[in-house]
Short mmCIF file of C-alpha atoms in Angstrom, two decimals:
data_model
loop_
_atom_site.label_atom_id
_atom_site.label_comp_id
_atom_site.label_asym_id
_atom_site.label_seq_id
_atom_site.Cartn_x
_atom_site.Cartn_y
_atom_site.Cartn_z
CA ARG A 14 -79.13 40.92 -32.73
CA THR A 15 -75.54 40.19 -31.74
CA ARG A 16 -73.39 37.31 -32.86
CA THR A 17 -73.91 35.67 -29.50
CA GLY A 18 -77.58 35.36 -30.25
CA ARG A 19 -78.72 37.97 -27.72
CA ASP A 20 -81.20 40.69 -28.69
CA GLU A 21 -79.49 43.96 -27.75
CA GLY A 22 -81.70 46.48 -25.94
CA ILE A 23 -84.69 44.19 -25.63
CA GLU A 24 -85.88 43.27 -22.16
CA HIS A 25 -87.35 39.83 -21.89
CA PRO A 26 -90.36 39.72 -19.59
CA HIS A 27 -89.51 36.21 -18.47
CA PRO A 28 -85.91 35.19 -17.63
CA PRO A 29 -84.67 31.83 -18.97
CA LEU A 30 -86.01 28.87 -17.02
CA ARG A 31 -83.47 27.26 -14.72
CA ARG A 32 -83.77 23.98 -12.87
CA PRO A 33 -84.09 24.67 -9.13
CA PRO A 34 -81.33 23.24 -6.91
CA ARG A 35 -82.04 19.66 -5.92
CA ARG A 36 -82.96 19.36 -2.29
CA ARG A 37 -81.88 16.42 -0.16
CA ARG A 38 -84.68 14.32 1.17
CA PRO A 39 -84.75 13.99 4.95
CA GLY A 40 -82.39 11.19 5.98
CA GLN A 41 -80.43 11.21 2.73
CA VAL A 42 -76.63 11.17 2.79
CA GLN A 43 -75.07 14.27 1.24
CA GLY A 44 -74.00 13.47 -2.31
CA ALA A 45 -75.51 10.01 -2.24
CA GLY A 46 -78.50 8.64 -4.07
CA GLU A 47 -79.81 6.52 -1.23
CA PRO A 48 -81.32 7.37 2.16
CA ALA A 49 -78.96 7.52 5.12
CA MET A 50 -80.56 4.55 6.88
CA LYS A 51 -80.25 2.45 3.72
CA TRP A 52 -76.60 3.45 3.38
CA LEU A 53 -75.92 2.56 7.01
CA GLU A 54 -77.70 -0.78 6.57
CA ARG A 55 -75.66 -1.62 3.48
CA HIS A 56 -72.34 -0.88 5.21
CA ARG A 57 -73.27 -1.99 8.74
CA PHE A 58 -70.73 -4.83 8.95
CA LEU A 59 -67.79 -2.64 7.96
CA LEU A 60 -68.92 0.17 10.28
CA MET A 61 -69.28 -2.16 13.26
CA ALA A 62 -65.82 -3.60 12.60
CA LEU A 63 -64.37 -0.09 12.63
CA VAL A 64 -66.21 0.72 15.86
CA THR A 65 -65.36 -2.44 17.81
CA ALA A 66 -62.16 -3.96 16.38
CA VAL A 67 -59.57 -1.69 17.97
CA PRO A 68 -61.15 1.53 19.24
CA LEU A 69 -62.89 0.02 22.29
CA PRO A 70 -59.83 -1.53 24.01
CA VAL A 71 -57.69 1.47 23.04
CA LEU A 72 -60.39 3.91 24.16
CA GLY A 73 -60.70 2.06 27.46
CA TYR A 74 -56.94 2.34 27.94
CA TRP A 75 -56.98 6.08 27.24
CA LEU A 76 -59.90 6.58 29.62
CA GLY A 77 -58.24 4.54 32.37
CA GLN A 78 -61.07 1.96 32.33
CA ASN A 79 -59.71 -1.15 30.67
CA TRP A 80 -62.88 -3.15 31.31
CA LEU A 81 -64.75 -0.91 28.86
CA THR A 82 -64.98 -3.48 26.05
CA VAL A 83 -66.35 -6.14 28.40
CA ILE A 84 -68.89 -3.67 29.79
CA VAL A 85 -70.04 -2.67 26.31
CA ALA A 86 -70.14 -6.24 24.94
CA PHE A 87 -72.05 -7.79 27.83
CA GLY A 88 -73.80 -4.76 29.31
CA ALA A 89 -74.69 -2.12 26.76
CA LEU A 90 -74.91 -4.43 23.73
CA PRO A 91 -77.53 -6.86 25.12
CA LEU A 92 -79.67 -3.92 26.20
CA ALA A 93 -79.30 -2.16 22.85
CA ASP A 94 -80.01 -5.47 21.08
CA TRP A 95 -83.32 -5.71 22.90
CA LEU A 96 -84.25 -2.09 22.22
CA ILE A 97 -83.33 -2.09 18.52
CA GLY A 98 -85.00 -5.42 17.86
CA GLN A 99 -84.84 -7.83 14.97
CA ASP A 100 -84.33 -7.71 11.25
CA ARG A 101 -86.05 -10.70 9.67
CA SER A 102 -85.77 -9.44 6.10
CA ASN A 103 -83.80 -11.57 3.68
CA PRO A 104 -81.42 -10.60 0.88
CA SER A 105 -82.92 -10.12 -2.57
CA ALA A 106 -81.49 -11.11 -5.93
CA ALA A 107 -80.30 -7.51 -6.28
CA ASP A 108 -78.47 -7.81 -2.95
CA GLU A 109 -76.73 -10.96 -4.15
CA ALA A 110 -75.68 -9.24 -7.36
CA ALA A 111 -74.44 -6.20 -5.40
CA TRP A 112 -72.36 -8.45 -3.12
CA ALA A 113 -70.81 -10.20 -6.12
CA ARG A 114 -69.43 -6.90 -7.43
CA SER A 115 -68.78 -5.24 -4.06
CA PRO A 116 -65.13 -4.25 -3.51
CA THR A 117 -65.53 -3.78 0.25
CA GLY A 118 -67.17 -7.00 1.47
CA SER A 119 -64.09 -9.20 1.58
CA ALA A 120 -61.61 -6.31 1.79
CA SER A 121 -62.87 -5.39 5.26
CA LEU A 122 -62.30 -8.98 6.42
CA TYR A 123 -58.79 -9.03 4.99
CA ALA A 124 -58.00 -5.66 6.57
CA TYR A 125 -58.99 -6.97 9.98
CA VAL A 126 -56.16 -9.54 10.07
CA PRO A 127 -53.26 -7.07 10.57
CA VAL A 128 -55.51 -5.06 12.89
CA GLN A 129 -55.89 -8.03 15.24
CA ILE A 130 -52.17 -8.76 15.19
CA GLY A 131 -51.45 -5.11 15.94
CA LEU A 132 -53.97 -5.10 18.79
CA ILE A 133 -52.34 -8.12 20.42
CA VAL A 134 -48.83 -6.69 20.10
CA TRP A 135 -49.91 -3.25 21.38
CA SER A 136 -51.73 -4.66 24.40
CA ALA A 137 -48.80 -6.98 25.24
CA ALA A 138 -46.47 -3.96 25.13
CA VAL A 139 -48.79 -2.00 27.44
CA HIS A 140 -48.85 -4.89 29.88
CA ALA A 141 -45.07 -5.33 29.71
CA GLY A 142 -44.65 -1.64 30.53
CA GLY A 143 -46.01 -2.32 34.01
CA GLU A 144 -48.12 0.83 34.16
CA LEU A 145 -51.43 -0.93 34.84
CA SER A 146 -52.67 -2.22 38.16
CA ALA A 147 -53.43 -5.95 38.35
CA MET A 148 -57.17 -5.32 37.99
CA GLN A 149 -56.76 -2.97 35.03
CA ALA A 150 -54.30 -5.36 33.34
CA LEU A 151 -56.85 -8.15 33.73
CA GLY A 152 -59.49 -5.86 32.25
CA LEU A 153 -57.33 -5.10 29.22
CA MET A 154 -56.60 -8.80 28.72
CA ALA A 155 -60.33 -9.63 28.91
CA SER A 156 -61.20 -6.76 26.55
CA VAL A 157 -58.65 -7.83 23.94
CA GLY A 158 -59.83 -11.45 24.27
CA VAL A 159 -63.44 -10.39 23.70
CA VAL A 160 -62.37 -8.69 20.45
CA THR A 161 -60.06 -11.47 19.23
CA GLY A 162 -62.61 -14.12 20.20
CA GLY A 163 -65.86 -12.36 19.38
CA GLN A 164 -64.78 -10.72 16.16
CA GLY A 165 -61.48 -12.34 15.23
CA ILE A 166 -62.65 -15.95 15.46
CA THR A 167 -65.93 -15.02 13.76
CA ILE A 168 -64.06 -13.53 10.81
CA ALA A 169 -61.73 -16.56 10.74
CA HIS A 170 -64.83 -18.76 10.68
CA GLU A 171 -66.18 -16.86 7.67
CA LEU A 172 -62.90 -16.98 5.76
CA GLY A 173 -62.31 -20.61 6.66
CA HIS A 174 -65.49 -21.69 4.88
CA ARG A 175 -64.36 -20.19 1.59
CA ARG A 176 -62.62 -22.10 -1.17
CA SER A 177 -59.89 -19.55 -1.76
CA VAL A 178 -56.44 -20.64 -0.56
CA VAL A 179 -55.70 -17.07 0.54
CA ASP A 180 -58.92 -16.81 2.54
CA ARG A 181 -58.23 -20.08 4.33
CA LEU A 182 -54.65 -19.10 5.04
CA LEU A 183 -55.83 -15.84 6.65
CA ALA A 184 -58.39 -17.82 8.67
CA LYS A 185 -55.64 -20.07 10.01
CA LEU A 186 -53.45 -17.07 10.82
CA LEU A 187 -56.22 -15.44 12.85
CA LEU A 188 -56.89 -18.68 14.72
CA THR A 189 -53.22 -19.20 15.61
CA THR A 190 -53.17 -15.73 17.20
CA VAL A 191 -55.59 -17.15 19.79
CA CYS A 192 -53.97 -20.62 20.07
CA TYR A 193 -56.97 -22.33 18.45
CA GLY A 194 -55.82 -23.23 14.96
CA HIS A 195 -57.30 -26.74 15.18
CA PHE A 196 -60.77 -25.15 15.06
CA HIS A 197 -60.29 -24.82 11.30
CA ILE A 198 -60.14 -28.62 10.99
CA GLU A 199 -62.66 -29.66 13.60
CA HIS A 200 -65.29 -27.09 12.66
CA ASN A 201 -65.26 -27.60 8.89
CA ARG A 202 -64.75 -31.36 8.76
CA GLY A 203 -66.16 -32.42 12.14
CA HIS A 204 -68.78 -30.07 13.54
CA HIS A 205 -70.69 -29.47 10.30
CA ALA A 206 -70.96 -33.22 9.69
CA ARG A 207 -71.81 -34.25 13.27
CA VAL A 208 -73.78 -31.28 14.61
CA ALA A 209 -76.61 -32.20 16.99
CA THR A 210 -75.26 -35.71 17.60
CA PRO A 211 -73.47 -37.29 20.59
CA ASP A 212 -70.24 -37.35 18.58
CA ASP A 213 -70.08 -33.56 18.22
CA PRO A 214 -68.06 -31.88 21.00
CA ALA A 215 -69.54 -28.49 20.00
CA THR A 216 -73.17 -29.50 20.68
CA ALA A 217 -74.32 -28.88 24.24
CA ARG A 218 -76.60 -31.45 25.84
CA GLN A 219 -79.87 -30.39 27.36
CA GLY A 220 -79.31 -29.99 31.09
CA GLU A 221 -75.56 -29.41 30.66
CA SER A 222 -74.31 -26.14 32.15
CA LEU A 223 -71.95 -23.74 30.41
CA TYR A 224 -69.30 -24.56 33.01
CA GLY A 225 -69.52 -28.26 32.22
CA PHE A 226 -69.69 -27.76 28.47
CA VAL A 227 -66.72 -25.44 27.86
CA PRO A 228 -63.96 -27.76 29.22
CA ARG A 229 -65.56 -30.73 27.44
CA ALA A 230 -65.75 -28.81 24.16
CA ILE A 231 -62.17 -27.53 24.37
CA ALA A 232 -60.73 -31.00 25.01
CA GLY A 233 -63.13 -32.74 22.63
CA SER A 234 -62.46 -30.40 19.72
CA LEU A 235 -58.69 -30.87 20.08
CA VAL A 236 -58.98 -34.67 20.13
CA SER A 237 -61.40 -34.60 17.20
CA ALA A 238 -59.12 -32.37 15.13
CA TRP A 239 -56.17 -34.72 15.66
CA ARG A 240 -58.26 -37.72 14.57
CA LEU A 241 -59.58 -35.93 11.48
CA GLU A 242 -56.11 -34.78 10.46
CA ALA A 243 -54.64 -38.26 11.01
CA GLN A 244 -57.36 -39.69 8.76
CA ARG A 245 -56.57 -37.13 6.07
CA LEU A 246 -52.88 -37.92 6.18
CA ARG A 247 -53.55 -41.68 5.95
CA ARG A 248 -55.72 -41.16 2.88
CA ARG A 249 -52.93 -39.15 1.27
CA ASP A 250 -50.28 -41.67 2.37
CA GLU A 251 -48.38 -38.97 4.28
CA ALA A 252 -46.58 -39.32 7.60
CA LEU A 253 -48.23 -38.11 10.80
CA LEU A 254 -44.97 -36.57 11.99
CA SER A 255 -44.25 -34.44 8.95
CA HIS A 256 -44.70 -30.91 7.69
CA HIS A 257 -47.94 -32.08 6.05
CA ASN A 258 -49.59 -32.35 9.46
CA GLN A 259 -51.52 -29.11 10.02
CA MET A 260 -51.93 -29.86 13.72
CA LEU A 261 -48.17 -29.58 14.22
CA TRP A 262 -48.22 -26.15 12.57
CA PHE A 263 -51.21 -25.09 14.70
CA ALA A 264 -49.19 -26.04 17.79
CA ALA A 265 -45.86 -24.56 16.67
CA VAL A 266 -46.96 -21.15 15.36
CA PRO A 267 -48.59 -19.91 18.61
CA VAL A 268 -45.51 -21.09 20.54
CA LEU A 269 -43.29 -19.08 18.19
CA MET A 270 -45.57 -16.04 18.58
CA ALA A 271 -45.41 -16.27 22.37
CA LEU A 272 -41.63 -16.74 22.31
CA GLY A 273 -41.24 -13.76 20.00
CA LEU A 274 -43.25 -11.53 22.30
CA GLY A 275 -41.38 -12.89 25.32
CA LEU A 276 -37.95 -12.23 23.82
CA TRP A 277 -38.94 -8.74 22.69
CA LEU A 278 -41.07 -7.51 25.62
CA GLY A 279 -40.32 -9.93 28.44
CA PRO A 280 -41.86 -13.14 29.82
CA GLY A 281 -44.99 -11.28 30.92
CA ALA A 282 -45.85 -10.56 27.29
CA ALA A 283 -45.77 -14.28 26.47
CA LEU A 284 -48.14 -15.01 29.35
CA TRP A 285 -50.31 -12.13 28.17
CA PHE A 286 -50.57 -13.72 24.73
CA VAL A 287 -51.73 -16.98 26.29
CA GLY A 288 -54.20 -15.16 28.56
CA GLN A 289 -56.01 -13.30 25.81
CA SER A 290 -56.12 -16.55 23.84
CA VAL A 291 -57.86 -18.35 26.71
CA VAL A 292 -60.46 -15.57 26.89
CA ALA A 293 -60.95 -15.72 23.10
CA PHE A 294 -61.46 -19.46 22.68
CA SER A 295 -63.53 -19.72 25.87
CA LEU A 296 -65.87 -17.11 24.37
CA LEU A 297 -66.01 -19.15 21.15
CA GLU A 298 -67.09 -22.25 23.05
CA ALA A 299 -69.63 -20.23 25.04
CA ILE A 300 -71.16 -19.21 21.71
CA ASN A 301 -71.08 -22.83 20.57
CA TYR A 302 -73.01 -23.66 23.74
CA VAL A 303 -75.74 -21.24 22.74
CA GLU A 304 -75.89 -22.24 19.07
CA HIS A 305 -76.99 -25.88 19.40
CA TYR A 306 -78.05 -26.34 23.03
CA GLY A 307 -80.27 -29.40 23.47
CA LEU A 308 -80.88 -29.98 19.75
CA VAL A 309 -80.71 -33.57 18.47
CA ARG A 310 -80.90 -35.14 15.04
CA ARG A 311 -83.29 -38.06 14.97
CA SER A 312 -82.82 -41.57 13.71
CA VAL A 313 -85.29 -42.14 10.89
CA GLY A 314 -85.57 -45.68 9.56
CA GLY A 315 -82.24 -46.60 11.11
CA ALA A 316 -80.42 -43.69 9.45
CA LEU A 317 -79.49 -40.36 10.95
CA GLU A 318 -81.53 -37.52 9.49
CA GLY A 319 -79.68 -34.80 7.59
CA VAL A 320 -78.92 -31.39 9.04
CA THR A 321 -81.94 -29.10 8.81
CA ALA A 322 -82.93 -25.67 10.08
CA ARG A 323 -84.16 -27.33 13.29
CA HIS A 324 -80.62 -28.14 14.44
CA SER A 325 -79.34 -24.61 15.13
CA TRP A 326 -80.72 -21.85 17.27
CA ASN A 327 -81.32 -18.71 15.23
CA SER A 328 -81.33 -15.03 16.19
CA SER A 329 -81.98 -12.13 13.85
CA GLN A 330 -81.19 -9.32 16.28
CA ARG A 331 -80.13 -6.43 14.09
CA LEU A 332 -77.30 -4.96 16.18
CA SER A 333 -75.48 -8.09 17.36
CA ASN A 334 -75.70 -9.58 13.86
CA ALA A 335 -73.95 -6.47 12.57
CA CYS A 336 -71.21 -7.01 15.16
CA LEU A 337 -70.89 -10.74 14.41
CA ILE A 338 -71.28 -10.57 10.60
CA ASN A 339 -74.59 -12.45 10.67
CA LEU A 340 -73.21 -15.43 12.63
CA GLN A 341 -76.51 -15.60 14.53
CA ARG A 342 -78.34 -16.60 11.34
CA HIS A 343 -76.78 -19.91 12.17
CA ALA A 344 -79.41 -22.27 10.80
CA ASP A 345 -78.92 -20.96 7.26
CA HIS A 346 -75.16 -21.13 7.75
CA HIS A 347 -75.37 -24.86 8.48
CA ALA A 348 -77.65 -25.35 5.50
CA HIS A 349 -75.30 -23.37 3.21
CA PRO A 350 -71.81 -23.24 4.82
CA THR A 351 -70.20 -21.36 1.92
CA ARG A 352 -72.92 -18.70 1.63
CA PRO A 353 -71.28 -15.26 2.26
CA TYR A 354 -72.23 -13.61 5.53
CA PRO A 355 -74.30 -10.69 4.09
CA LEU A 356 -76.50 -13.17 2.21
CA LEU A 357 -77.39 -15.44 5.14
CA ARG A 358 -81.13 -15.69 5.63
CA HIS A 359 -83.55 -15.66 8.51
CA LEU A 360 -85.39 -18.98 8.61
CA ASP A 361 -88.75 -19.03 10.38
CA ASP A 362 -88.70 -22.81 10.77
CA SER A 363 -85.52 -22.82 12.85
CA PRO A 364 -85.61 -22.61 16.67
CA GLN A 365 -85.50 -18.96 17.72
CA LEU A 366 -83.47 -17.54 20.60
CA PRO A 367 -85.12 -14.89 22.77
CA THR A 368 -82.26 -12.46 22.06
CA GLY A 369 -78.79 -12.26 20.50
CA TYR A 370 -75.63 -14.09 21.51
CA PRO A 371 -74.30 -11.40 23.90
CA GLY A 372 -77.45 -11.60 26.00
CA MET A 373 -77.63 -15.39 25.77
CA VAL A 374 -74.00 -15.83 26.90
CA LEU A 375 -74.78 -13.56 29.83
CA LEU A 376 -77.81 -15.72 30.66
CA ALA A 377 -75.75 -18.91 30.39
CA LEU A 378 -73.43 -17.66 33.13
CA VAL A 379 -76.31 -18.34 35.56
CA PRO A 380 -77.32 -21.97 34.82
CA PRO A 381 -80.66 -21.98 36.72
CA LEU A 382 -81.83 -18.97 34.70
CA TRP A 383 -80.56 -20.53 31.48
CA PHE A 384 -82.38 -23.80 32.14
CA SER A 385 -85.60 -22.00 33.08
CA VAL A 386 -85.56 -20.10 29.76
CA MET A 387 -84.13 -22.68 27.34
CA ASN A 388 -85.35 -26.08 28.54
CA PRO A 389 -89.04 -25.23 27.91
CA ARG A 390 -88.07 -23.99 24.44
CA VAL A 391 -86.31 -27.27 23.68
CA ALA A 392 -89.30 -29.23 24.99
CA GLY A 393 -91.64 -27.13 22.85
CA LEU A 394 -89.90 -27.92 19.57
CA ASP A 395 -91.65 -30.27 17.19
CA GLY A 396 -89.71 -33.51 17.41
CA ALA A 397 -86.80 -31.84 19.17
CA GLY A 398 -85.39 -35.14 20.32
CA SER A 399 -86.22 -38.73 19.46
CA ALA A 400 -88.28 -39.84 16.47
CA ASP A 401 -91.48 -40.03 18.52
CA GLY A 402 -91.27 -36.31 19.29
CA VAL A 403 -90.24 -36.66 22.92
CA PRO A 404 -87.35 -34.29 23.72
CA ALA A 405 -84.09 -36.18 24.19
CA LEU A 406 -80.55 -35.33 25.08
CA ALA A 407 -77.62 -35.25 22.70
CA ALA A 408 -75.78 -37.94 24.63
CA GLY A 409 -77.93 -39.57 27.24
CA GLN A 410 -79.71 -38.04 30.19
CA ALA A 411 -77.66 -35.38 31.96
CA ARG A 412 -78.59 -33.74 35.20
CA PRO A 413 -78.55 -29.95 35.24
CA GLU A 414 -75.21 -28.70 36.53
CA VAL A 415 -74.98 -25.55 38.63
#
């Protein structure tokens, strides 16, 4: 026997037992301890941001088809949404604990801010170069606006509901890049308090078309934000015309951005900045149209009922919720405005949309089709309008607009 413990010259009939190599289960990510589908589900928001934030407009530019983002968002996405279907599962306690210690959840939102700014500057430079035809330039403007409105404003909305000063500052920065900074005031202090009432400019009346709602919402939200900010300043005994007035900053910063682009790249770049902003905030208001169409809070015993799950349309389409960081779980958002986006829940007792926001916005572009689908759903809700259960309108009877 040698010092190493081996028996010299003796053949062992059975070699030492060794653990066989561990095989990956089908669908498991190499080197990971969880199935591939579970891994994709866990990181779906970050992955969708990487897929849609910049690559689509840039890819469309490289391919010579600058309408690509619009085609994907309102053509391929509604179809894929319908095919992939819904995810009505809700986060568990383990999911909430995982979010609390996750290093990527908020980091991906923060990382998007410079990405959006870069996208706007890049697209303005492309336009200023004069290489695109009028139709392709319009396509690039619309594509960038779909990203800055669909994803940028959605991320600003998420950050704006948080208590962190940094998060709210980033939310305001994103909103000023689309000339809609006042949304931060009106949404948080106005819309959430007055949703589904005649005083809320972001609640669409039953029978009101998208084309009638969007101008009313744009003007109404601006007026409401000024009133809310003036009230805040009076409470704090601060002057309306002072640096304390956020509305002045929300007006000045976009002007400075447009002037900067104009001085650097030419007047066309400044107009480009305004154009993509119009696309972005028009898309926001189109989504607002979908979110609360025809829903009314009742007067109970002379007092207005509180906000419940019945006052927001819900959609749990898996794909579009991944693109919009669960914005479509809107009923739970109104019930818990500070709840982080991955933890928003599907609520069965909220009104349910037939599909996700991309498909519903597409439907709203044709008012007769919208009314034929949505008005029966409003009428079918339990107590959707007045206290006696008869469907009512958010602000008096309105004739359908075409």
